[in-house]
XYZ file of C-alpha atoms in Angstrom:
117
model
C 87.020 194.946 218.726
C 83.444 194.692 218.249
C 81.488 197.707 219.023
C 77.449 198.280 218.960
C 76.697 201.954 220.330
C 73.318 202.789 220.918
C 71.915 206.264 221.005
C 68.803 208.721 220.169
C 66.866 207.675 223.995
C 65.137 209.963 226.347
C 62.742 211.480 227.491
C 59.339 211.794 225.677
C 55.702 212.830 226.325
C 52.725 209.532 225.290
C 52.121 210.055 222.141
C 55.787 211.235 220.909
C 58.293 210.041 218.624
C 62.120 208.867 219.188
C 64.598 207.621 216.556
C 67.181 204.948 218.617
C 70.665 204.357 216.526
C 73.019 201.623 216.865
C 76.459 202.158 215.117
C 78.658 198.819 214.790
C 82.217 198.510 214.156
C 84.193 195.373 214.581
C 81.868 193.378 212.619
C 80.696 192.596 209.116
C 77.744 194.624 209.183
C 76.166 193.105 206.657
C 75.868 189.430 207.422
C 74.140 189.875 210.275
C 70.454 189.773 211.806
C 70.078 193.426 213.380
C 67.862 193.483 216.484
C 66.335 196.109 219.239
C 65.270 194.173 222.645
C 63.693 195.866 225.434
C 64.198 195.475 229.389
C 61.577 197.638 231.155
C 62.361 197.555 235.049
C 61.336 194.022 236.858
C 60.925 192.680 233.556
C 62.935 190.136 231.319
C 64.504 191.619 228.405
C 61.921 191.044 224.940
C 62.350 191.680 221.542
C 60.946 194.511 219.737
C 61.763 193.866 215.945
C 64.645 192.450 213.708
C 65.701 193.370 210.682
C 68.039 190.287 208.684
C 70.939 190.435 206.740
C 68.080 190.163 203.637
C 65.603 192.810 204.837
C 62.709 190.756 206.312
C 61.338 192.502 209.260
C 59.234 190.915 211.858
C 57.916 193.152 215.364
C 56.687 192.342 218.430
C 52.564 192.647 218.410
C 53.211 195.386 221.105
C 55.097 197.568 218.699
C 53.211 196.833 215.179
C 52.134 199.597 213.012
C 54.257 202.045 215.416
C 57.769 200.698 214.982
C 59.843 201.220 212.124
C 63.490 199.005 211.668
C 65.692 199.680 209.043
C 69.442 199.500 208.277
C 71.677 201.214 206.255
C 74.748 198.967 205.555
C 76.576 201.595 204.148
C 76.803 203.414 207.232
C 76.489 199.814 209.593
C 74.006 201.089 211.356
C 70.178 199.764 212.758
C 67.835 202.605 213.586
C 64.127 202.043 215.399
C 61.966 205.345 214.284
C 59.458 204.712 217.666
C 56.246 206.726 217.090
C 52.945 207.002 218.593
C 54.877 205.975 221.746
C 53.092 204.595 225.094
C 54.346 204.608 228.583
C 54.609 200.878 228.674
C 57.048 201.685 226.343
C 59.610 202.892 228.641
C 62.929 200.821 229.097
C 66.283 200.572 228.475
C 66.451 199.779 224.568
C 69.279 196.912 223.746
C 70.818 196.787 219.818
C 71.765 193.141 218.777
C 73.804 191.746 216.067
C 73.484 187.802 215.765
C 75.007 185.408 212.724
C 73.491 182.509 213.978
C 75.432 180.347 211.574
C 78.792 181.507 212.907
C 77.932 181.189 216.657
C 78.136 185.297 216.980
C 76.226 187.346 218.530
C 76.823 190.520 220.348
C 75.126 193.386 222.657
C 75.000 196.379 222.881
C 75.245 199.039 226.205
C 71.702 200.191 226.211
C 69.906 203.479 225.730
C 66.975 204.359 228.304
C 63.592 205.367 226.488
C 61.340 206.774 229.121
C 57.993 207.754 227.690
C 56.012 210.185 230.809
C 54.065 213.361 230.912
């Protein structure tokens, strides 16, 4: 059974930081590209950051320089360090595991991030 379990969300003031974690089980983690997506109320889900199986990273323009994605293959976990948070970062953040060549794609249940004073 595949599980992606996100944690680390919460309420933070503008300018603050949060670190999201996504622990994977039931997959060959090292073979997957791992991504963080977010969905704000009334908006479509959007890509925030992705880290490939080889460790290359890519970010949405809106978070470049503020967010950092990383992975620990020994712990089957991907992280999203979020600094200098803004109210517009408020959303439900979802973890995604993608192995395109095998047509396998999985989602976590999401974790709420609220940036407000």
